[in-house]
Coordinates of C-alpha atoms and ligand atoms in Angstrom, one line a residue:
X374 CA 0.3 124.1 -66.6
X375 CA -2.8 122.1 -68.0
X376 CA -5.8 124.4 -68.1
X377 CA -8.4 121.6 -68.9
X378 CA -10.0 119.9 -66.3
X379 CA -10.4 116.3 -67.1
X380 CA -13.9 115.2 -67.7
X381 CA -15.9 113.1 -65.2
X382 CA -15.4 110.2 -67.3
X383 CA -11.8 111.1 -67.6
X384 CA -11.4 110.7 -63.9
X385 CA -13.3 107.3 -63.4
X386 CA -11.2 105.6 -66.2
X387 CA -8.1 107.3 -64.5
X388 CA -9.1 105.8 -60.8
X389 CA -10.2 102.6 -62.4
X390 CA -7.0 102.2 -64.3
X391 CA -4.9 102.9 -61.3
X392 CA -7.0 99.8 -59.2
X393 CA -7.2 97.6 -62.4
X394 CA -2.8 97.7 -62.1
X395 CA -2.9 97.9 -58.0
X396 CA -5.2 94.7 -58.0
X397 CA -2.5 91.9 -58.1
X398 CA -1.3 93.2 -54.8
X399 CA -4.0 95.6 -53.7
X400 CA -4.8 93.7 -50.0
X401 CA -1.9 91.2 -50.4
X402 CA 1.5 92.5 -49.1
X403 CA 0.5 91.5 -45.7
X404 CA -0.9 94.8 -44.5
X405 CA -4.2 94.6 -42.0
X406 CA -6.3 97.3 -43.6
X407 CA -8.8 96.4 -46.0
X408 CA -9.9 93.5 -44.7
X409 CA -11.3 94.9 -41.2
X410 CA -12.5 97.9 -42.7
X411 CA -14.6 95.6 -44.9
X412 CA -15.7 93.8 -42.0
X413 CA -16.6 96.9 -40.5
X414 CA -18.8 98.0 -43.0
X415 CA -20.5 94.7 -43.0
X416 CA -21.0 94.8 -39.4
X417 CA -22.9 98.2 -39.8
X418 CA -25.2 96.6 -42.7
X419 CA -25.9 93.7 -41.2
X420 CA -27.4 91.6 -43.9
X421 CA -29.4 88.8 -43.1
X422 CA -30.0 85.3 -44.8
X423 CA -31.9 85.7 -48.2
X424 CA -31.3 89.5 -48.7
X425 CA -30.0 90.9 -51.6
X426 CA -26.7 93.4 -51.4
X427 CA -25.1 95.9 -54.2
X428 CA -21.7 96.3 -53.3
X429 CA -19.6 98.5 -55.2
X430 CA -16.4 99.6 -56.1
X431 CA -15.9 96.0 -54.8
X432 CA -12.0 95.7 -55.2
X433 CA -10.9 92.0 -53.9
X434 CA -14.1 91.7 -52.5
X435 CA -13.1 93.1 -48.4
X436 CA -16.9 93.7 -47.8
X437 CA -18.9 91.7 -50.9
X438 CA -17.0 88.3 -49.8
X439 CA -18.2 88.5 -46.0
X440 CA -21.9 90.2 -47.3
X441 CA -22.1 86.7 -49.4
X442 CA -21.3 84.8 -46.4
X443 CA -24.0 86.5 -44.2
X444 CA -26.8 86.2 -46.7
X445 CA -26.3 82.5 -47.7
X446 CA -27.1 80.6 -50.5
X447 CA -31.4 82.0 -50.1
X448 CA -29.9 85.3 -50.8
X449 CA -27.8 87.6 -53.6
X450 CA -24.7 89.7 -53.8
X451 CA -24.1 91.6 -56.9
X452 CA -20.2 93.2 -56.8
X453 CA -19.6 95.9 -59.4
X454 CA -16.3 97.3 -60.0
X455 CA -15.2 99.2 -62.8
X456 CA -11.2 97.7 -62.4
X457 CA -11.5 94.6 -64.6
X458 CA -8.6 92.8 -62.6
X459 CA -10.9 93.8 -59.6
X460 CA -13.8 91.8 -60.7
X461 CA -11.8 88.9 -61.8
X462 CA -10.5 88.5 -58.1
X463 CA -13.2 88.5 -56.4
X464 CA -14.6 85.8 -59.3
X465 CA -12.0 83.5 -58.3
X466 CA -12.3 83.9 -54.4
X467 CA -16.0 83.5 -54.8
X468 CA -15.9 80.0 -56.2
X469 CA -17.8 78.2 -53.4
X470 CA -20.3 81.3 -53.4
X471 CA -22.5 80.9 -56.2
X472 CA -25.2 83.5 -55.1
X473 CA -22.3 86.4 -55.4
X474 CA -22.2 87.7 -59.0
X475 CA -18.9 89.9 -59.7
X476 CA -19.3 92.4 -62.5
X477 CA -17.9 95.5 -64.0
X478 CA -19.8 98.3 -63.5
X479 CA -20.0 102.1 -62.6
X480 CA -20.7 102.8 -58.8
X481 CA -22.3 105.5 -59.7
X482 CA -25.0 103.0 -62.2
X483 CA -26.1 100.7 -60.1
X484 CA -28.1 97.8 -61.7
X485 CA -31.5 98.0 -61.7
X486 CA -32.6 96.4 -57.7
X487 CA -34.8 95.6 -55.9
X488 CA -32.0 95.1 -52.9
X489 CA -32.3 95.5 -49.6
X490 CA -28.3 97.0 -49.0
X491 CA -26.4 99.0 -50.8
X492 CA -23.0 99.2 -49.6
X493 CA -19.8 100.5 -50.9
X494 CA -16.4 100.1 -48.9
X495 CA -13.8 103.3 -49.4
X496 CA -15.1 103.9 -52.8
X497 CA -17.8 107.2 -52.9
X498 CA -15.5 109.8 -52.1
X499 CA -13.7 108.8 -55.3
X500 CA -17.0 109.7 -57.6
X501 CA -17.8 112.8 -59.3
X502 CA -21.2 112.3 -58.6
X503 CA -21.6 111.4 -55.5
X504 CA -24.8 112.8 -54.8
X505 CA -27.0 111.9 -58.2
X506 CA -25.7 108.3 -56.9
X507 CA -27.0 108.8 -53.8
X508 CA -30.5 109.0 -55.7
X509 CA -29.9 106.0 -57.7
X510 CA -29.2 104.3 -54.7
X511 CA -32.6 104.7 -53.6
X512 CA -34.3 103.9 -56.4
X513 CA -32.7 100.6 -56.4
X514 CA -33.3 100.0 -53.0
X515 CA -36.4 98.2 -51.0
X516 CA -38.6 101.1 -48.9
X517 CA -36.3 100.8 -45.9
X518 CA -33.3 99.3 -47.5
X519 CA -29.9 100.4 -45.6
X520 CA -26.9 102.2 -47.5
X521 CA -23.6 102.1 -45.7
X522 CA -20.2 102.8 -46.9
X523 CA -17.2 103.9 -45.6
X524 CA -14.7 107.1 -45.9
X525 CA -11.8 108.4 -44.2
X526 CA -12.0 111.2 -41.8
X527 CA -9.0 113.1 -41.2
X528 CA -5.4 112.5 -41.4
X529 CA -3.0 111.0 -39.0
X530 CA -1.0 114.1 -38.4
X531 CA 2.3 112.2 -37.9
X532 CA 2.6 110.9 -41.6
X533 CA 1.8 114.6 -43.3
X534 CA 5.8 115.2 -43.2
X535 CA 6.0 112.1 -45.3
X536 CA 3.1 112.5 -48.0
X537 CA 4.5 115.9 -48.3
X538 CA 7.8 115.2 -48.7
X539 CA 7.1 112.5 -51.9
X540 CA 4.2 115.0 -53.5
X541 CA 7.7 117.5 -53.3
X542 CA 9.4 115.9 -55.8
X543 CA 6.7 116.8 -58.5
X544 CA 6.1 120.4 -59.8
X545 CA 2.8 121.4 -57.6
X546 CA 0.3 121.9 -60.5
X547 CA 1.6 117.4 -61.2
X548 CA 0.7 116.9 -57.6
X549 CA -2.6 114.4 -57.3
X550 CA -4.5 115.8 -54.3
X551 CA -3.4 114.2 -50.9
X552 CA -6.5 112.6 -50.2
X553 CA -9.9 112.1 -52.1
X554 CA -13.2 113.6 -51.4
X555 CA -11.8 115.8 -48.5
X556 CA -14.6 118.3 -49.0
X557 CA -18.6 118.8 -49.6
X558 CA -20.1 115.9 -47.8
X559 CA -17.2 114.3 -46.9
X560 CA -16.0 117.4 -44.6
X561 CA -17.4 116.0 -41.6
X562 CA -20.2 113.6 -40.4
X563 CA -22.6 116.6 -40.1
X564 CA -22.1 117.4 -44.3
X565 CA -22.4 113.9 -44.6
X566 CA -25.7 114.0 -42.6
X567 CA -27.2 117.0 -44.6
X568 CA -26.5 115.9 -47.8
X569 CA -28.0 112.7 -46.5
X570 CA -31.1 114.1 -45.6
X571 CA -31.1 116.8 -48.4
X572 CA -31.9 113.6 -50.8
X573 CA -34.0 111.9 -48.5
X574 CA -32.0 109.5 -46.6
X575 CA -33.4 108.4 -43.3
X576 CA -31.8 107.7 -39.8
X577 CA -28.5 108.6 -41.2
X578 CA -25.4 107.6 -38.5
X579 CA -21.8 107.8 -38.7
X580 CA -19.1 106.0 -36.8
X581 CA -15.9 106.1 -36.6
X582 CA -13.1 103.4 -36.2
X583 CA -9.7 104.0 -36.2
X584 CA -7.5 101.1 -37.5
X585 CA -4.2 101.1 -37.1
X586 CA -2.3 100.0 -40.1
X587 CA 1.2 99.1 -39.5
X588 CA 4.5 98.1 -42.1
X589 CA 7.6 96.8 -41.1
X590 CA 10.3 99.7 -42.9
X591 CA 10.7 101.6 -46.3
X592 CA 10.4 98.8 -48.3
X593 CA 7.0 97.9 -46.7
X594 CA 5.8 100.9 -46.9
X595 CA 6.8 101.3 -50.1
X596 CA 5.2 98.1 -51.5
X597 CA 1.8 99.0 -49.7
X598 CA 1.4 102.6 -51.1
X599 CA 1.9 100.8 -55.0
X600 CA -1.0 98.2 -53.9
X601 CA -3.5 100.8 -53.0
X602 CA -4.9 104.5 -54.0
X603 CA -1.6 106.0 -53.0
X604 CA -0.3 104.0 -56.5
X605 CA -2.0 107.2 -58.0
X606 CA 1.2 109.4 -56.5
X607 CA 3.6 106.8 -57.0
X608 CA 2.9 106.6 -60.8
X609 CA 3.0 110.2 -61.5
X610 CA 6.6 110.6 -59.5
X611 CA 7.8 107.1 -61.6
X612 CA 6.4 108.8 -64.7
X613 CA 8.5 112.0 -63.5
X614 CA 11.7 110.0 -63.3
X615 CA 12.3 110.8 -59.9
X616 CA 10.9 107.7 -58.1
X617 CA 15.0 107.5 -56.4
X618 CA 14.6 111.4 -55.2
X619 CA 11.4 110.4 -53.8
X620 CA 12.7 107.3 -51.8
X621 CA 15.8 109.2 -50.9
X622 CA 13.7 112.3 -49.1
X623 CA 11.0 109.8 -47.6
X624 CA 13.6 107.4 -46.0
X625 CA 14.8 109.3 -43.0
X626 CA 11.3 110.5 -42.4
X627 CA 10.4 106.8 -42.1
X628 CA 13.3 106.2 -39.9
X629 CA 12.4 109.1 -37.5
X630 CA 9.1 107.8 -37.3
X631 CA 10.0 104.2 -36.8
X632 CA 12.3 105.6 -33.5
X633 CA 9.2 107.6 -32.8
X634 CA 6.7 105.3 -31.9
X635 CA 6.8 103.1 -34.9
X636 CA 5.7 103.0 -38.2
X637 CA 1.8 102.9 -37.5
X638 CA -0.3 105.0 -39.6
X639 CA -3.7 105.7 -37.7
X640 CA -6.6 105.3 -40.4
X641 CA -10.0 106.6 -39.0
X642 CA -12.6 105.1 -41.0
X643 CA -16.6 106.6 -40.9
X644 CA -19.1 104.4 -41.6
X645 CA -22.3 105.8 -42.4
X646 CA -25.5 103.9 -42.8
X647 CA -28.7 105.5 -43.8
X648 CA -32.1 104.2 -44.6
X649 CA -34.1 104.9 -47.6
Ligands
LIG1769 C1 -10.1 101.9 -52.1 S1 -10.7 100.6 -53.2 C2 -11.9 99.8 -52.2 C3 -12.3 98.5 -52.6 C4 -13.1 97.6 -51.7 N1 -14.4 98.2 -51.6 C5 -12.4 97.5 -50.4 O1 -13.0 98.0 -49.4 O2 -11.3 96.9 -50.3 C6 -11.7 101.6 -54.3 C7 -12.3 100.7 -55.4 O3 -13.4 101.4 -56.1 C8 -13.3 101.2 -57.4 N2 -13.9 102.4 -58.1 C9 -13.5 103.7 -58.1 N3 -14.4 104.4 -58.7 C10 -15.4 103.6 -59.2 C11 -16.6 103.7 -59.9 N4 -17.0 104.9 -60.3 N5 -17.4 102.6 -60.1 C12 -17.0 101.4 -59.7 N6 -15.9 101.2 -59.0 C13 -15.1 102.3 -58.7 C14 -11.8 101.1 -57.7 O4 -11.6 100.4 -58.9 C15 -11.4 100.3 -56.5 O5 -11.4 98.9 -56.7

């Protein structure tokens, strides 16, 4: 059992490597998800025509790509990611958007502002300093600028039998942790508010949506867990040699679900939006 915990450093380069080889499919096997949860986001920080927006953590561009839309060509969008292949997609979607600049960078960095937004789409609860970015946020932002971004609250109860049955095939101290940022301020939207306000943040609100993602059989499912954050679990097991075991336990739980009601997984996203 490894005794050293890896380094902050160590665990940004190991989420931005798992993105950087989820981004040729990340958002693209025909699964509804990031898309309306970057719209969601967007609808909460609103920009206007000639404002300028910091998204980050970026991926494909599921909030940055509408944000650019909103401001027009009067305004910015800067879109940081720190997943090369990342950056490069949203480059090439963003042809006929000039005023959106894709770039690698750390979330937890952001470039030096003014903006008026700062907004950052299922990305904070994946950095190990969430709130010293909180800070930097601020700095970078206009007196009054909006931060929104958003994070999962908990579970759907009826897939647990299935993330725990793939995570089995791995000796528990391999295991990635079923979920990012599950504690501190992402507990509940009352941490969230109180860490909020602990660094100043105004007017803080969270929302939640639930969206309701759903795949067709194994194979779908399958092909949708390699294209997002779930890749993280599905390396290690591959890495284990025992991607086969996994399929063979998961399959009939997939099969009892799709008789149960079908194979919907019930994502409830918060969105918070604060004020500087
Ligand atoms: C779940 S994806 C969300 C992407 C996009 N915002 C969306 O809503 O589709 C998380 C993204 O955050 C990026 N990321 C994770 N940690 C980061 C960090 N410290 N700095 C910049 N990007 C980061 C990953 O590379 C990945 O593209």
């Amino acid at each position: 059992m490894s005794t050293t915990e890896p380094s902050p450093e160590q665990r940004k380069a190991a989420v931005a490597g798992v993105f950087d080889r989820a981004a040729a499919t990340y958002d693209q096997v025909r699964v509804e998800f990031f898309g309306p949860a970057g719209e969601l986001l967007v609808r909460r920080t609103a920009p206007t025509p000639g404002e300028r927006v910091l998204d980050v953590g970026c991926g494909r561009g599921a909030s940055a790509l509408p944000a650019a839309r909103l401001v027009g060509p009067a305004g910015a969008v800067t879109a940081t990611d720190l997943a090369p292949a990342m950056v490069e997609a949203v480059r090439r979607q963003a042809a006929d958007l000039p005023w959106l600049t894709a770039e690698l960078g750390d979330a937890e960095q952001p470039p030096p502002g003014p903006f008026d937004v700062v907004q950052g789409g299922l990305v904070m609860f994946f950095l190990p300093d969430f709130a010293g970015a909180l800070d930097r946020y601020r700095a970078v932002l206009v007196p009054g600028g909006r931060l929104g971004f958003t994070w999962f609250g908990p579970p759907d109860p009826r897939w647990e039998p299935v993330f725990e049955a793939l995570g089995s095939v791995l000796p528990a101290d391999q295991r990635p942790p079923r979920r990012p940022g599950t504690d501190g301020a992402f507990a509940s939207p009352q941490s969230m508010a109180d860490v909020l306000g602990e660094r100043g943040w105004h007017d803080v609100d969270t929302s939640d949506t639930e969206i309701v993602v759903r795949v067709r059989d194994a194979d779908h499912w399958f092909a949708w867990s390699w294209s997002q954050g779930y890749r993280t679990m599905l390396e290690r097991i591959e890495a284990h040699g025992a991607l086969e075991e996994a399929r063979a336990r998961v399959e009939p739980l997939l099969e009892r679900l799709a008789d149960d009601g079908g194979l919907e997984w019930r994502a409830l996203i918060r969105c918070t939006l604060a004020r500087s």
